[in-house]
Short mmCIF file of N, CA and C in Angstrom, two decimals:
data_model
loop_
_atom_site.label_atom_id
_atom_site.label_comp_id
_atom_site.label_asym_id
_atom_site.label_seq_id
_atom_site.Cartn_x
_atom_site.Cartn_y
_atom_site.Cartn_z
N MET A 342 18.15 6.27 -11.09
CA MET A 342 17.30 6.28 -12.20
C MET A 342 16.90 4.63 -12.59
N ARG A 343 16.11 4.86 -12.92
CA ARG A 343 15.12 3.33 -13.02
C ARG A 343 15.22 3.34 -14.70
N ALA A 344 15.50 1.72 -14.68
CA ALA A 344 15.42 1.39 -16.44
C ALA A 344 14.10 0.62 -16.76
N GLU A 345 13.82 0.80 -18.07
CA GLU A 345 12.71 0.02 -18.34
C GLU A 345 12.15 -0.97 -17.69
N ARG A 346 13.26 -1.94 -17.47
CA ARG A 346 13.00 -3.07 -17.17
C ARG A 346 12.96 -3.09 -15.45
N ASP A 347 12.88 -2.01 -14.74
CA ASP A 347 12.97 -2.30 -13.12
C ASP A 347 11.51 -2.20 -12.77
N VAL A 348 11.43 -2.86 -11.47
CA VAL A 348 9.82 -2.78 -11.34
C VAL A 348 9.75 -2.19 -9.79
N ALA A 349 9.06 -1.63 -9.24
CA ALA A 349 8.93 -1.30 -7.98
C ALA A 349 8.18 -2.53 -7.17
N LEU A 350 8.83 -2.76 -6.47
CA LEU A 350 8.42 -4.04 -5.43
C LEU A 350 8.06 -4.08 -4.20
N CYS A 351 8.43 -3.10 -3.17
CA CYS A 351 7.57 -2.85 -2.27
C CYS A 351 8.08 -1.54 -1.75
N ALA A 352 7.32 -1.22 -0.78
CA ALA A 352 7.45 -0.08 0.22
C ALA A 352 7.85 -0.58 1.78
N ILE A 353 9.17 0.41 2.59
CA ILE A 353 9.34 0.13 3.88
C ILE A 353 9.19 1.72 4.56
N ALA A 354 8.84 1.65 5.58
CA ALA A 354 8.73 2.63 6.46
C ALA A 354 9.68 2.71 7.36
N ASP A 355 10.12 1.82 7.65
CA ASP A 355 11.19 1.70 9.06
C ASP A 355 12.40 1.20 8.59
N ALA A 356 13.36 2.18 8.77
CA ALA A 356 14.68 2.27 8.68
C ALA A 356 15.25 0.86 9.09
N LYS A 357 15.01 0.05 9.97
CA LYS A 357 15.80 -1.34 10.91
C LYS A 357 15.23 -2.18 9.55
N ILE A 358 13.59 -2.01 9.40
CA ILE A 358 13.29 -3.14 8.72
C ILE A 358 13.95 -3.25 7.25
N LYS A 359 13.86 -1.82 6.72
CA LYS A 359 14.58 -1.30 5.39
C LYS A 359 16.25 -2.26 5.25
N ALA A 360 16.90 -1.84 6.25
CA ALA A 360 18.62 -2.45 6.40
C ALA A 360 18.48 -4.25 6.44
N LYS A 361 17.28 -4.68 6.82
CA LYS A 361 17.44 -6.31 7.04
C LYS A 361 17.01 -6.84 5.97
N VAL A 362 16.48 -6.21 5.40
CA VAL A 362 15.61 -6.63 3.68
C VAL A 362 16.81 -6.26 2.87
N MET A 363 17.39 -5.33 2.51
CA MET A 363 18.64 -5.05 1.54
C MET A 363 19.66 -5.82 2.14
N ASN A 364 19.86 -6.21 3.41
CA ASN A 364 20.89 -6.95 3.53
C ASN A 364 20.80 -8.38 2.97
N THR A 365 19.45 -9.11 2.87
CA THR A 365 19.16 -10.13 2.70
C THR A 365 19.18 -10.28 1.08
N MET A 366 18.75 -9.05 0.42
CA MET A 366 18.84 -9.33 -0.89
C MET A 366 20.28 -8.90 -1.73
N ILE A 367 21.20 -8.38 -1.02
CA ILE A 367 22.63 -8.53 -1.12
C ILE A 367 23.21 -9.78 -0.97
N ARG A 368 22.61 -10.44 0.39
CA ARG A 368 23.34 -12.08 0.28
C ARG A 368 22.69 -12.75 -0.85
N LYS A 369 21.62 -12.71 -1.17
CA LYS A 369 20.75 -13.52 -2.24
C LYS A 369 21.44 -13.12 -3.30
N ARG A 370 22.08 -12.07 -3.59
CA ARG A 370 22.50 -11.50 -4.90
C ARG A 370 21.35 -11.01 -5.89
N ILE A 371 20.47 -10.21 -5.20
CA ILE A 371 19.52 -9.87 -5.88
C ILE A 371 19.76 -8.23 -6.27
N PRO A 372 19.48 -7.87 -7.51
CA PRO A 372 19.75 -6.46 -7.59
C PRO A 372 18.75 -5.62 -7.09
N TYR A 373 19.14 -4.42 -6.29
CA TYR A 373 18.08 -3.75 -5.81
C TYR A 373 18.56 -2.06 -6.19
N ALA A 374 17.31 -1.20 -5.92
CA ALA A 374 17.95 0.35 -5.79
C ALA A 374 16.61 0.99 -4.81
N GLU A 375 16.81 1.80 -4.41
CA GLU A 375 16.08 2.36 -3.58
C GLU A 375 15.32 3.95 -4.32
N GLU A 376 14.23 4.48 -3.87
CA GLU A 376 13.82 5.25 -4.07
C GLU A 376 12.77 5.83 -2.76
N TRP A 377 12.52 7.21 -2.64
CA TRP A 377 12.06 7.78 -1.46
C TRP A 377 11.06 8.45 -1.93
N HIS A 378 9.78 8.29 -1.39
CA HIS A 378 8.65 9.04 -2.20
C HIS A 378 7.73 9.63 -0.65
N LYS A 379 7.26 10.88 -0.70
CA LYS A 379 6.68 11.37 0.20
C LYS A 379 4.90 10.63 0.11
N VAL A 380 4.80 10.25 1.48
CA VAL A 380 3.39 9.32 1.51
C VAL A 380 2.24 10.35 1.94
N PRO A 381 1.29 10.57 0.96
CA PRO A 381 -0.15 11.74 1.05
C PRO A 381 -0.52 11.35 2.37
N MET A 382 -0.86 12.62 3.15
CA MET A 382 -1.37 12.48 4.45
C MET A 382 -2.36 11.37 4.44
N LEU A 383 -3.50 11.04 3.74
CA LEU A 383 -4.30 10.17 3.88
C LEU A 383 -4.06 9.03 3.70
N GLN A 384 -2.68 8.62 3.55
CA GLN A 384 -2.44 7.32 3.27
C GLN A 384 -0.96 6.87 4.70
N ARG A 385 -0.72 7.67 5.30
CA ARG A 385 0.06 7.72 6.58
C ARG A 385 -0.32 6.58 7.33
N LYS A 386 -1.62 6.54 8.07
CA LYS A 386 -1.87 5.32 8.78
C LYS A 386 -1.19 4.27 8.37
N ARG A 387 -1.61 3.79 7.17
CA ARG A 387 -1.16 2.57 6.65
C ARG A 387 0.43 1.96 6.48
N TYR A 388 1.46 3.25 6.59
CA TYR A 388 2.58 3.26 6.38
C TYR A 388 3.18 3.65 7.56
N GLU A 389 2.63 3.29 9.07
CA GLU A 389 3.02 3.24 9.95
C GLU A 389 3.33 5.12 10.72
N GLY A 390 2.42 5.85 10.07
CA GLY A 390 2.62 7.35 10.44
C GLY A 390 3.86 8.13 9.49
N ALA A 391 4.71 7.15 8.78
CA ALA A 391 5.56 7.78 8.08
C ALA A 391 5.25 8.86 6.99
N LYS A 392 6.27 9.91 6.81
CA LYS A 392 5.99 10.80 6.12
C LYS A 392 6.33 10.61 4.72
N GLU A 393 7.67 9.85 4.55
CA GLU A 393 8.23 8.99 3.69
C GLU A 393 8.59 7.39 3.65
N VAL A 394 8.66 7.20 2.73
CA VAL A 394 8.65 5.99 2.43
C VAL A 394 9.92 5.09 1.72
N CYS A 395 10.52 4.59 1.66
CA CYS A 395 11.55 3.83 0.69
C CYS A 395 11.13 2.70 -0.20
N ILE A 396 11.07 3.15 -1.44
CA ILE A 396 10.58 2.25 -2.36
C ILE A 396 11.66 1.11 -3.05
N VAL A 397 11.24 -0.32 -2.93
CA VAL A 397 12.55 -0.77 -3.45
C VAL A 397 12.28 -1.06 -4.98
N ILE A 398 13.19 -1.17 -5.56
CA ILE A 398 12.99 -1.30 -7.16
C ILE A 398 14.07 -2.28 -7.33
N THR A 399 13.50 -3.31 -8.04
CA THR A 399 14.63 -4.64 -8.43
C THR A 399 14.41 -4.92 -10.03
N HIS A 400 15.04 -5.75 -10.78
CA HIS A 400 15.18 -5.94 -11.93
C HIS A 400 13.75 -6.60 -12.33
N GLY A 401 12.59 -6.92 -13.25
CA GLY A 401 11.62 -7.29 -13.20
C GLY A 401 11.90 -8.75 -13.27
N GLU A 402 12.73 -9.55 -13.74
CA GLU A 402 13.31 -10.86 -13.96
C GLU A 402 13.49 -11.22 -12.53
N LYS A 403 13.83 -10.49 -11.85
CA LYS A 403 14.31 -11.16 -10.42
C LYS A 403 13.07 -10.77 -9.02
N ALA A 404 11.93 -10.00 -9.55
CA ALA A 404 10.78 -9.52 -9.07
C ALA A 404 10.14 -10.96 -7.56
N GLU A 405 9.91 -11.53 -8.43
CA GLU A 405 8.97 -12.90 -7.85
C GLU A 405 10.37 -13.57 -6.93
N GLU A 406 11.61 -13.86 -7.43
CA GLU A 406 12.64 -14.30 -6.33
C GLU A 406 12.84 -13.31 -5.33
N ALA A 407 12.75 -11.71 -5.29
CA ALA A 407 12.93 -11.04 -4.24
C ALA A 407 11.88 -10.80 -3.59
N LYS A 408 10.45 -11.32 -3.73
CA LYS A 408 9.24 -11.49 -2.88
C LYS A 408 9.44 -12.93 -1.94
N ALA A 409 9.87 -13.98 -2.57
CA ALA A 409 9.81 -15.11 -2.08
C ALA A 409 11.37 -14.89 -0.78
N VAL A 410 12.19 -14.37 -1.18
CA VAL A 410 13.53 -14.04 -0.12
C VAL A 410 12.78 -13.06 1.00
N ILE A 411 12.00 -11.91 0.78
CA ILE A 411 11.54 -11.32 1.82
C ILE A 411 10.37 -12.07 2.67
N GLY A 412 9.75 -13.04 1.79
CA GLY A 412 8.72 -14.00 2.44
C GLY A 412 9.46 -15.17 3.40
N GLY A 413 10.89 -15.14 3.50
CA GLY A 413 11.23 -16.06 4.15
C GLY A 413 11.77 -15.53 5.59
N LEU A 414 11.62 -14.08 5.41
CA LEU A 414 12.44 -13.19 6.71
C LEU A 414 11.29 -13.60 7.95
N GLU A 415 11.86 -12.86 8.97
CA GLU A 415 11.17 -13.06 10.24
C GLU A 415 9.50 -12.31 10.21
N GLU A 416 8.70 -12.88 10.89
CA GLU A 416 7.19 -12.47 10.44
C GLU A 416 7.38 -10.86 10.70
N ASP A 417 7.63 -10.57 11.83
CA ASP A 417 8.00 -9.21 12.43
C ASP A 417 8.51 -7.96 11.42
N VAL A 418 9.42 -8.66 10.55
CA VAL A 418 9.60 -8.14 9.14
C VAL A 418 8.71 -8.33 8.10
N ARG A 419 8.36 -9.37 7.71
CA ARG A 419 7.36 -9.47 6.65
C ARG A 419 6.07 -8.50 6.65
N SER A 420 5.89 -8.53 7.82
CA SER A 420 4.35 -7.57 7.99
C SER A 420 4.62 -5.95 8.08
N ARG A 421 5.94 -5.70 7.80
CA ARG A 421 6.16 -4.40 7.74
C ARG A 421 6.71 -3.81 6.30
N VAL A 422 6.33 -4.62 5.11
CA VAL A 422 6.62 -4.59 3.98
C VAL A 422 5.46 -4.88 3.37
N TYR A 423 5.38 -3.43 2.37
CA TYR A 423 4.04 -3.23 1.72
C TYR A 423 3.91 -3.42 0.35
N TYR A 424 3.28 -4.52 -0.09
CA TYR A 424 3.23 -4.58 -1.69
C TYR A 424 2.37 -4.15 -2.41
N ASP A 425 1.67 -3.44 -1.70
CA ASP A 425 0.16 -2.63 -2.46
C ASP A 425 0.62 -1.12 -2.44
N ILE A 426 1.59 -0.50 -3.68
CA ILE A 426 2.04 1.02 -3.52
C ILE A 426 1.69 1.66 -4.48
N LYS A 427 0.96 1.48 -5.22
CA LYS A 427 0.07 2.34 -6.03
C LYS A 427 -0.03 3.79 -5.73
N GLY A 428 -0.67 3.76 -4.84
CA GLY A 428 -0.93 5.45 -4.40
C GLY A 428 0.19 6.16 -4.16
N LEU A 429 1.46 5.86 -3.99
CA LEU A 429 2.46 6.50 -3.77
C LEU A 429 3.27 7.00 -4.76
N MET A 430 3.03 6.02 -6.18
CA MET A 430 3.92 6.45 -7.57
C MET A 430 3.62 6.83 -8.27
#
């Protein structure tokens, strides 16, 4: 359950990428949770054809720090993290 102060940070379609992001957030002590959302048929191409994506949730005050941490990951990981997730929520 999401608290009022929590924000949806990004979406991740690949389980290996999600694991790398989550492990990095744990090491940096950034709180997170995850929610799974179905991807509408017309948006699946954007999310690698996935029918479902993991939405990463974090505390509102930690959102910028979390984005910076994700931005410091390898390019192959960063390129598969999606920040524009309005159509999924």
